[in-house]
Tab-separated table of C-alpha atoms in Angstrom:
chain	number	residue	atom	x	y	z
A	219	UNK	CA	0.000	0.000	0.000
A	220	UNK	CA	2.786	2.394	0.931
A	221	UNK	CA	4.598	1.536	-2.313
A	222	UNK	CA	1.472	2.408	-4.327
A	223	UNK	CA	1.182	5.759	-2.548
A	224	UNK	CA	4.881	6.459	-3.122
A	225	UNK	CA	4.575	5.525	-6.810
A	226	UNK	CA	1.553	7.790	-7.233
A	227	UNK	CA	3.368	10.659	-5.520
A	228	UNK	CA	6.406	10.161	-7.777
A	229	UNK	CA	4.249	10.009	-10.894
A	230	UNK	CA	2.429	13.147	-9.798
A	231	UNK	CA	5.722	15.033	-9.295
A	232	UNK	CA	7.020	13.908	-12.696
A	233	UNK	CA	3.741	14.902	-14.329
A	234	UNK	CA	3.869	18.369	-12.740
A	235	UNK	CA	7.493	18.745	-13.820
A	236	UNK	CA	6.676	17.758	-17.433
A	237	UNK	CA	3.685	20.104	-17.520
A	238	UNK	CA	5.835	22.904	-16.126
A	239	UNK	CA	8.608	22.334	-18.689
A	240	UNK	CA	6.112	22.185	-21.572
A	241	UNK	CA	4.392	25.353	-20.345
A	242	UNK	CA	7.694	27.235	-20.078
A	243	UNK	CA	8.715	26.074	-23.579
A	244	UNK	CA	5.377	27.224	-25.016
A	245	UNK	CA	5.686	30.604	-23.314
A	246	UNK	CA	9.258	31.045	-24.601
A	247	UNK	CA	8.133	30.111	-28.128
A	248	UNK	CA	5.237	32.574	-28.019
A	249	UNK	CA	7.499	35.284	-26.593
A	250	UNK	CA	10.008	34.829	-29.428
A	251	UNK	CA	7.255	34.804	-32.075
A	252	UNK	CA	5.718	38.000	-30.693
A	253	UNK	CA	8.858	39.713	-29.463
A	254	UNK	CA	7.986	43.008	-31.171
A	255	UNK	CA	4.565	43.127	-29.502
A	256	UNK	CA	6.080	42.338	-26.102
A	257	UNK	CA	8.732	45.038	-26.566
A	258	UNK	CA	6.049	47.537	-27.585
A	259	UNK	CA	3.959	46.606	-24.546
A	260	UNK	CA	6.911	47.000	-22.183
A	261	UNK	CA	7.799	50.343	-23.791
A	262	UNK	CA	4.187	51.528	-23.429
A	263	UNK	CA	4.105	50.456	-19.780
A	264	UNK	CA	7.345	52.251	-18.937
A	265	UNK	CA	6.225	55.349	-20.843
A	266	UNK	CA	2.976	55.773	-18.898
A	267	UNK	CA	4.523	54.852	-15.532
A	268	UNK	CA	7.858	56.652	-16.013
A	269	UNK	CA	7.129	59.536	-13.589
A	270	UNK	CA	6.127	57.068	-10.856
A	271	UNK	CA	9.148	54.837	-11.494
A	272	UNK	CA	11.335	57.939	-11.407
A	273	UNK	CA	9.727	58.871	-8.093
A	274	UNK	CA	10.495	55.444	-6.634
A	275	UNK	CA	14.129	55.738	-7.723
A	276	UNK	CA	14.357	59.251	-6.253
A	277	UNK	CA	12.816	57.997	-3.015
A	278	UNK	CA	15.419	55.225	-2.784
A	279	UNK	CA	18.219	57.747	-3.334
A	280	UNK	CA	16.820	60.327	-0.908
A	281	UNK	CA	16.235	57.634	1.706
A	282	UNK	CA	20.013	57.116	2.023
A	283	UNK	CA	20.775	60.544	3.560
A	284	UNK	CA	17.323	60.758	5.177
A	285	UNK	CA	17.937	57.755	7.446
A	286	UNK	CA	20.923	59.250	9.358
A	287	UNK	CA	19.383	62.746	9.279
A	288	UNK	CA	16.174	61.461	10.854
A	289	UNK	CA	18.126	59.357	13.338
A	290	UNK	CA	20.216	62.233	14.680
A	291	UNK	CA	17.570	64.948	14.337
A	292	UNK	CA	16.657	66.074	17.855
A	293	UNK	CA	12.941	66.679	17.356
A	294	UNK	CA	10.527	64.890	19.669
A	295	UNK	CA	7.367	65.181	17.570
A	296	UNK	CA	7.364	62.494	14.871
A	297	UNK	CA	4.834	64.495	12.831
A	298	UNK	CA	7.447	67.226	12.468
A	299	UNK	CA	10.615	65.110	12.440
A	300	UNK	CA	9.848	63.179	9.215
A	301	UNK	CA	8.963	66.257	7.067
A	302	UNK	CA	12.061	68.103	8.295
A	303	UNK	CA	14.263	65.108	7.458
A	304	UNK	CA	12.725	64.882	3.964
A	305	UNK	CA	13.270	68.601	3.309
A	306	UNK	CA	16.888	68.468	4.522
A	307	UNK	CA	17.573	65.433	2.312
A	308	UNK	CA	16.065	67.209	-0.712
A	309	UNK	CA	18.091	70.350	-0.049
A	310	UNK	CA	21.283	68.305	0.362
A	311	UNK	CA	20.949	66.155	-2.781
A	312	UNK	CA	19.429	68.742	-5.130
A	313	UNK	CA	21.740	71.453	-3.800
A	314	UNK	CA	24.856	69.430	-4.605
A	315	UNK	CA	23.869	68.651	-8.199
A	316	UNK	CA	22.421	72.114	-8.869
A	317	UNK	CA	25.549	73.791	-7.543
A	318	UNK	CA	27.815	71.628	-9.701
A	319	UNK	CA	25.649	72.309	-12.765
A	320	UNK	CA	25.798	76.082	-12.228
A	321	UNK	CA	29.572	75.863	-11.770
A	322	UNK	CA	30.392	73.638	-14.746
A	323	UNK	CA	27.887	74.412	-17.537
A	324	UNK	CA	28.809	78.137	-17.969
A	325	UNK	CA	32.518	77.265	-18.002
A	326	UNK	CA	31.961	74.585	-20.668
A	327	UNK	CA	30.055	77.094	-22.824
A	328	UNK	CA	32.858	79.652	-22.407
A	329	UNK	CA	35.454	76.975	-23.219
A	330	UNK	CA	33.676	76.042	-26.470
A	331	UNK	CA	33.479	79.688	-27.493
A	332	UNK	CA	37.135	80.285	-26.617
A	333	UNK	CA	38.311	77.211	-28.566
A	334	UNK	CA	36.320	78.370	-31.618
A	335	UNK	CA	38.048	81.774	-31.401
A	336	UNK	CA	41.445	80.102	-31.027
A	337	UNK	CA	40.828	77.941	-34.118
A	338	UNK	CA	39.821	80.959	-36.207
A	339	UNK	CA	42.846	82.931	-34.955
A	340	UNK	CA	45.116	79.987	-35.759
A	341	UNK	CA	43.769	79.898	-39.328
A	342	UNK	CA	44.472	83.649	-39.717
A	343	UNK	CA	47.990	83.123	-38.334
A	344	UNK	CA	48.608	80.193	-40.717
A	345	UNK	CA	47.485	82.334	-43.665
A	346	UNK	CA	49.929	85.129	-42.701
A	347	UNK	CA	52.747	82.614	-42.210
A	348	UNK	CA	52.163	81.176	-45.674
A	349	UNK	CA	52.754	84.623	-47.172
A	350	UNK	CA	55.829	85.590	-45.100
A	351	UNK	CA	57.741	82.348	-44.329
A	352	UNK	CA	60.559	81.277	-46.654
A	353	UNK	CA	59.900	77.539	-47.009
A	354	UNK	CA	63.247	76.949	-48.781
A	355	UNK	CA	65.070	77.401	-45.454
A	356	UNK	CA	62.901	74.859	-43.621
A	357	UNK	CA	63.389	71.058	-43.548
A	358	UNK	CA	61.269	69.542	-46.307
A	359	UNK	CA	60.486	73.117	-47.351
A	360	UNK	CA	60.019	72.238	-51.025
A	361	UNK	CA	57.308	69.735	-50.074
A	362	UNK	CA	55.619	72.192	-47.681
A	363	UNK	CA	55.608	74.831	-50.406
A	364	UNK	CA	53.696	72.506	-52.712
A	365	UNK	CA	50.842	72.235	-50.193
A	366	UNK	CA	48.315	74.777	-51.365
A	367	UNK	CA	45.658	75.626	-48.767
A	368	UNK	CA	43.245	78.503	-49.178
A	369	UNK	CA	43.167	79.592	-45.530
A	370	UNK	CA	40.708	82.427	-46.154
A	371	UNK	CA	38.268	80.037	-47.845
A	372	UNK	CA	38.769	77.523	-44.997
A	373	UNK	CA	37.940	80.226	-42.443
A	374	UNK	CA	34.854	81.297	-44.407
A	375	UNK	CA	33.716	77.668	-44.651
A	376	UNK	CA	34.189	77.218	-40.903
A	377	UNK	CA	32.166	80.360	-40.153
A	378	UNK	CA	29.446	79.301	-42.615
A	379	UNK	CA	29.296	75.838	-41.018
A	380	UNK	CA	28.983	77.436	-37.561
A	381	UNK	CA	26.139	79.651	-38.766
A	382	UNK	CA	24.407	76.690	-40.430
A	383	UNK	CA	24.657	74.670	-37.205
A	384	UNK	CA	23.149	77.617	-35.365
A	385	UNK	CA	20.219	77.645	-37.799
A	386	UNK	CA	19.750	73.912	-37.282
A	387	UNK	CA	19.683	74.472	-33.538
A	388	UNK	CA	17.056	77.178	-33.930
A	389	UNK	CA	14.947	74.923	-36.163
A	390	UNK	CA	14.996	72.196	-33.542
A	391	UNK	CA	14.425	74.604	-30.668
A	392	UNK	CA	10.678	73.895	-30.517
A	393	UNK	CA	11.269	70.151	-30.176
A	394	UNK	CA	13.972	70.727	-27.567
A	395	UNK	CA	11.707	73.016	-25.543
A	396	UNK	CA	8.953	70.399	-25.702
A	397	UNK	CA	11.324	67.649	-24.537
A	398	UNK	CA	12.714	69.802	-21.732
A	399	UNK	CA	9.203	70.768	-20.631
A	400	UNK	CA	8.131	67.121	-20.592
A	401	UNK	CA	11.264	66.185	-18.643
A	402	UNK	CA	10.687	68.943	-16.082
A	403	UNK	CA	7.043	67.877	-15.619
A	404	UNK	CA	8.067	64.230	-15.168
A	405	UNK	CA	10.772	65.277	-12.720
A	406	UNK	CA	8.394	67.243	-10.516
A	407	UNK	CA	5.736	64.514	-10.649
A	408	UNK	CA	8.387	61.985	-9.638
A	409	UNK	CA	9.664	64.315	-6.910
A	410	UNK	CA	6.188	64.751	-5.402
A	411	UNK	CA	5.585	60.994	-5.591
A	412	UNK	CA	8.951	60.306	-3.914
A	413	UNK	CA	7.998	62.637	-1.047
A	414	UNK	CA	4.751	60.701	-0.547
A	415	UNK	CA	6.722	57.425	-0.570
A	416	UNK	CA	9.249	58.695	1.983
A	417	UNK	CA	6.570	60.164	4.228
A	418	UNK	CA	4.653	56.871	4.343
A	419	UNK	CA	7.427	54.294	3.833
A	420	UNK	CA	6.611	52.249	6.954
A	421	UNK	CA	2.921	52.125	6.049
A	422	UNK	CA	3.720	51.171	2.436
A	423	UNK	CA	6.078	48.449	3.635
A	424	UNK	CA	3.416	47.055	5.950
A	425	UNK	CA	0.752	47.127	3.234
A	426	UNK	CA	3.067	45.424	0.746
A	427	UNK	CA	3.849	42.632	3.196
A	428	UNK	CA	0.139	42.231	3.917
A	429	UNK	CA	-0.758	41.961	0.216
A	430	UNK	CA	2.013	39.443	-0.402
A	431	UNK	CA	0.963	37.233	2.495
A	432	UNK	CA	-2.739	37.334	1.583
A	433	UNK	CA	-2.516	36.799	-2.170
A	434	UNK	CA	0.519	34.530	-2.513
A	435	UNK	CA	1.373	31.132	-1.038
A	436	UNK	CA	3.345	31.343	2.188
A	437	UNK	CA	6.620	30.041	0.733
A	438	UNK	CA	6.373	32.229	-2.375
A	439	UNK	CA	5.479	35.255	-0.264
A	440	UNK	CA	8.398	34.759	2.117
A	441	UNK	CA	10.760	34.382	-0.858
A	442	UNK	CA	9.453	37.564	-2.485
A	443	UNK	CA	9.784	39.543	0.767
A	444	UNK	CA	13.371	38.290	1.126
A	445	UNK	CA	14.184	39.281	-2.469
A	446	UNK	CA	12.794	42.791	-1.929
A	447	UNK	CA	14.763	43.092	1.322
A	448	UNK	CA	18.015	42.051	-0.369
A	449	UNK	CA	17.440	44.466	-3.278
A	450	UNK	CA	16.704	47.355	-0.910
A	451	UNK	CA	19.777	46.623	1.227
A	452	UNK	CA	22.053	46.297	-1.841
A	453	UNK	CA	20.835	49.587	-3.300
A	454	UNK	CA	21.137	51.456	0.014
A	455	UNK	CA	24.644	50.135	0.684
A	456	UNK	CA	25.750	50.873	-2.871
A	457	UNK	CA	24.510	54.479	-2.834
A	458	UNK	CA	26.058	55.134	0.591
A	459	UNK	CA	29.395	53.592	-0.418
A	460	UNK	CA	29.454	55.260	-3.826
A	461	UNK	CA	28.683	58.666	-2.293
A	462	UNK	CA	31.468	58.237	0.273
A	463	UNK	CA	33.905	57.190	-2.435
A	464	UNK	CA	32.866	60.144	-4.640
A	465	UNK	CA	33.492	62.629	-1.811
A	466	UNK	CA	36.933	61.125	-1.163
A	467	UNK	CA	37.873	61.191	-4.866
A	468	UNK	CA	36.617	64.763	-5.369
A	469	UNK	CA	38.495	65.981	-2.283
A	470	UNK	CA	41.751	64.289	-3.306
A	471	UNK	CA	41.383	65.652	-6.852
A	472	UNK	CA	40.898	69.213	-5.557
A	473	UNK	CA	43.869	68.982	-3.177
A	474	UNK	CA	46.126	67.506	-5.869
A	475	UNK	CA	45.157	70.189	-8.411
A	476	UNK	CA	45.835	72.938	-5.869
A	477	UNK	CA	49.278	71.453	-5.167
A	478	UNK	CA	50.020	71.241	-8.909
A	479	UNK	CA	48.596	74.772	-9.379
A	480	UNK	CA	46.113	73.688	-12.010
A	481	UNK	CA	43.185	75.993	-12.856
A	482	UNK	CA	39.536	75.388	-11.890
A	483	UNK	CA	40.614	73.126	-9.001
A	484	UNK	CA	37.477	73.365	-6.773
A	485	UNK	CA	35.061	73.205	-9.727
A	486	UNK	CA	36.740	70.244	-11.459
A	487	UNK	CA	37.161	68.465	-8.119
A	488	UNK	CA	33.410	68.778	-7.516
A	489	UNK	CA	32.709	67.607	-11.078
A	490	UNK	CA	34.986	64.564	-10.746
A	491	UNK	CA	33.325	63.678	-7.439
A	492	UNK	CA	29.825	63.989	-8.940
A	493	UNK	CA	30.601	61.944	-12.049
A	494	UNK	CA	32.273	59.294	-9.876
A	495	UNK	CA	28.764	58.360	-8.693
A	496	UNK	CA	28.459	56.575	-12.056
A	497	UNK	CA	30.591	53.410	-11.731
A	498	UNK	CA	33.623	52.904	-14.026
A	499	UNK	CA	32.715	55.367	-16.834
A	500	UNK	CA	31.972	58.315	-14.531
A	501	UNK	CA	35.643	58.934	-13.800
A	502	UNK	CA	36.427	59.105	-17.531
A	503	UNK	CA	33.624	61.617	-18.070
A	504	UNK	CA	35.069	63.841	-15.344
A	505	UNK	CA	38.558	63.499	-16.838
A	506	UNK	CA	37.443	64.474	-20.347
A	507	UNK	CA	35.388	67.497	-19.246
A	508	UNK	CA	38.083	68.672	-16.822
A	509	UNK	CA	40.834	68.351	-19.447
A	510	UNK	CA	38.665	70.240	-21.948
A	511	UNK	CA	38.241	73.149	-19.522
A	512	UNK	CA	41.952	73.312	-18.640
A	513	UNK	CA	42.851	73.072	-22.340
A	514	UNK	CA	41.491	76.602	-22.855
A	515	UNK	CA	44.078	77.867	-20.357
A	516	UNK	CA	47.116	75.697	-21.118
A	517	UNK	CA	47.432	72.495	-23.203
A	518	UNK	CA	50.444	71.444	-21.107
A	519	UNK	CA	48.490	71.828	-17.857
A	520	UNK	CA	45.653	69.812	-19.422
A	521	UNK	CA	48.136	67.004	-20.081
A	522	UNK	CA	49.405	67.226	-16.484
A	523	UNK	CA	45.797	67.018	-15.250
A	524	UNK	CA	45.064	63.906	-17.316
A	525	UNK	CA	48.211	62.139	-16.059
A	526	UNK	CA	47.493	63.185	-12.462
A	527	UNK	CA	43.870	62.027	-12.548
A	528	UNK	CA	44.775	58.689	-14.162
A	529	UNK	CA	47.288	58.044	-11.359
A	530	UNK	CA	44.746	59.175	-8.741
A	531	UNK	CA	42.084	56.872	-10.197
A	532	UNK	CA	44.460	53.922	-10.076
A	533	UNK	CA	45.319	54.608	-6.422
A	534	UNK	CA	41.661	55.192	-5.554
A	535	UNK	CA	40.456	52.140	-7.458
A	536	UNK	CA	43.033	49.760	-5.957
A	537	UNK	CA	43.374	51.117	-2.400
A	538	UNK	CA	40.427	53.292	-1.359
A	539	UNK	CA	37.467	51.890	-3.333
A	540	UNK	CA	37.852	48.250	-2.183
A	541	UNK	CA	37.984	49.330	1.474
A	542	UNK	CA	35.004	51.685	1.157
A	543	UNK	CA	32.789	49.371	-0.891
A	544	UNK	CA	34.116	45.994	0.230
A	545	UNK	CA	32.130	45.957	3.457
A	546	UNK	CA	28.992	47.288	1.742
A	547	UNK	CA	28.596	45.485	-1.572
A	548	UNK	CA	30.111	42.148	-2.571
A	549	UNK	CA	30.359	41.972	-6.353
A	550	UNK	CA	33.390	40.971	-8.475
A	551	UNK	CA	34.794	43.647	-10.791
A	552	UNK	CA	33.875	41.651	-13.915
A	553	UNK	CA	30.178	41.708	-13.003
A	554	UNK	CA	30.385	45.386	-12.067
A	555	UNK	CA	31.605	46.137	-15.584
A	556	UNK	CA	28.890	43.924	-17.109
A	557	UNK	CA	26.189	45.594	-14.977
A	558	UNK	CA	27.331	49.085	-15.980
A	559	UNK	CA	27.428	48.142	-19.673
A	560	UNK	CA	23.982	46.518	-19.727
A	561	UNK	CA	22.428	49.191	-17.515
A	562	UNK	CA	23.870	51.978	-19.665
A	563	UNK	CA	22.520	50.436	-22.868
A	564	UNK	CA	19.074	49.997	-21.306
A	565	UNK	CA	18.616	53.302	-19.479
A	566	UNK	CA	21.651	55.549	-19.940
A	567	UNK	CA	23.236	57.129	-16.857
A	568	UNK	CA	20.345	56.014	-14.632
A	569	UNK	CA	20.867	52.446	-15.826
A	570	UNK	CA	24.570	52.670	-15.030
A	571	UNK	CA	23.736	53.859	-11.532
A	572	UNK	CA	21.089	51.194	-10.871
A	573	UNK	CA	22.789	48.328	-12.710
A	574	UNK	CA	25.423	47.645	-10.048
A	575	UNK	CA	23.084	47.343	-7.017
A	576	UNK	CA	20.697	45.239	-9.129
A	577	UNK	CA	23.550	42.938	-10.136
A	578	UNK	CA	24.721	42.814	-6.516
A	579	UNK	CA	21.260	41.725	-5.342
A	580	UNK	CA	21.043	39.070	-8.072
A	581	UNK	CA	24.545	37.854	-7.203
A	582	UNK	CA	23.689	37.575	-3.492
A	583	UNK	CA	20.358	35.796	-4.135
A	584	UNK	CA	21.960	33.390	-6.589
A	585	UNK	CA	24.744	32.678	-4.106
A	586	UNK	CA	22.203	31.953	-1.350
A	587	UNK	CA	20.188	29.658	-3.646
A	588	UNK	CA	23.320	27.804	-4.767
A	589	UNK	CA	24.526	27.275	-1.196
A	590	UNK	CA	21.063	26.055	-0.177
A	591	UNK	CA	20.941	23.624	-3.123
A	592	UNK	CA	24.427	22.314	-2.268
A	593	UNK	CA	23.476	21.752	1.376
A	594	UNK	CA	20.421	19.725	0.326
A	595	UNK	CA	22.434	17.383	-1.885
């Protein structure tokens, strides 16, 4: 009798497994056949929910400084303490990025204008040299003399191209204004939604747990709650560690530039620290923009800056970064690079920022599942 029951139980498990495999294969086949429709549906979903998703991301970011602010804020009334902590977190985060933007963007615009003037002046100088220099006295002078360049026409072409680009910019101004307006609206909707999330985060957490336990099987619900907890912890630890590392890198960059007497030291130091929030590629962005700004003052100093920052990044990446992030997020460098690449292709800079904590959470969950499976064998 017991053997019959055991056989029936085994047959039932095999049947469920076969049905599950067949179902998954059918779903994969249908997904591949209708991949364009699925992609369109996902795009439509993200488009209509983008402000809310942006608000959730902003809430996760703002929650990192809000936790210590709320902890050490000496206000007895909880009804007042939470709003004050939210406002201070908003002022801190938005103030940092707004201040850096106001520092860097005007200087970049001035640098572009200055480089354009330098190029035009260099063309005028080359034209005057062609008329006054005796090429026969120079090495390879007879070959240089055969090079016939109409410098005046080249200058006119450059000016005409600049004017034509300006016209193109004016023609696309309406579309740009529309895109900027839409982005600003989405930003403020997301900001308001993030404030609601932060103000009611305990209540939302309790309601989410309640829904999971009521509508899902106990084992599935516990697994989902654990996954959410791991993802939240990975993101919080990553943002805290990355912010600490960015402050250290920006401070060291500023001090080093002041010692080397390089221009724009505080501004470029702040820029390097801000771009360092984006893993791997952020440091290169800061290097390129900083070198471009210094190039308008002195090409040699720009070269010194590039060499200095490359050395600083190597020291920071091999000595400081592992100690700062090692205790917070456990992810091999290879998977960090893969997460940044995939996240950047999917969602740009935001994807680069979110890709690493997402990969860290997946890595930790997969490690836990593998260890559990090994212990059961």
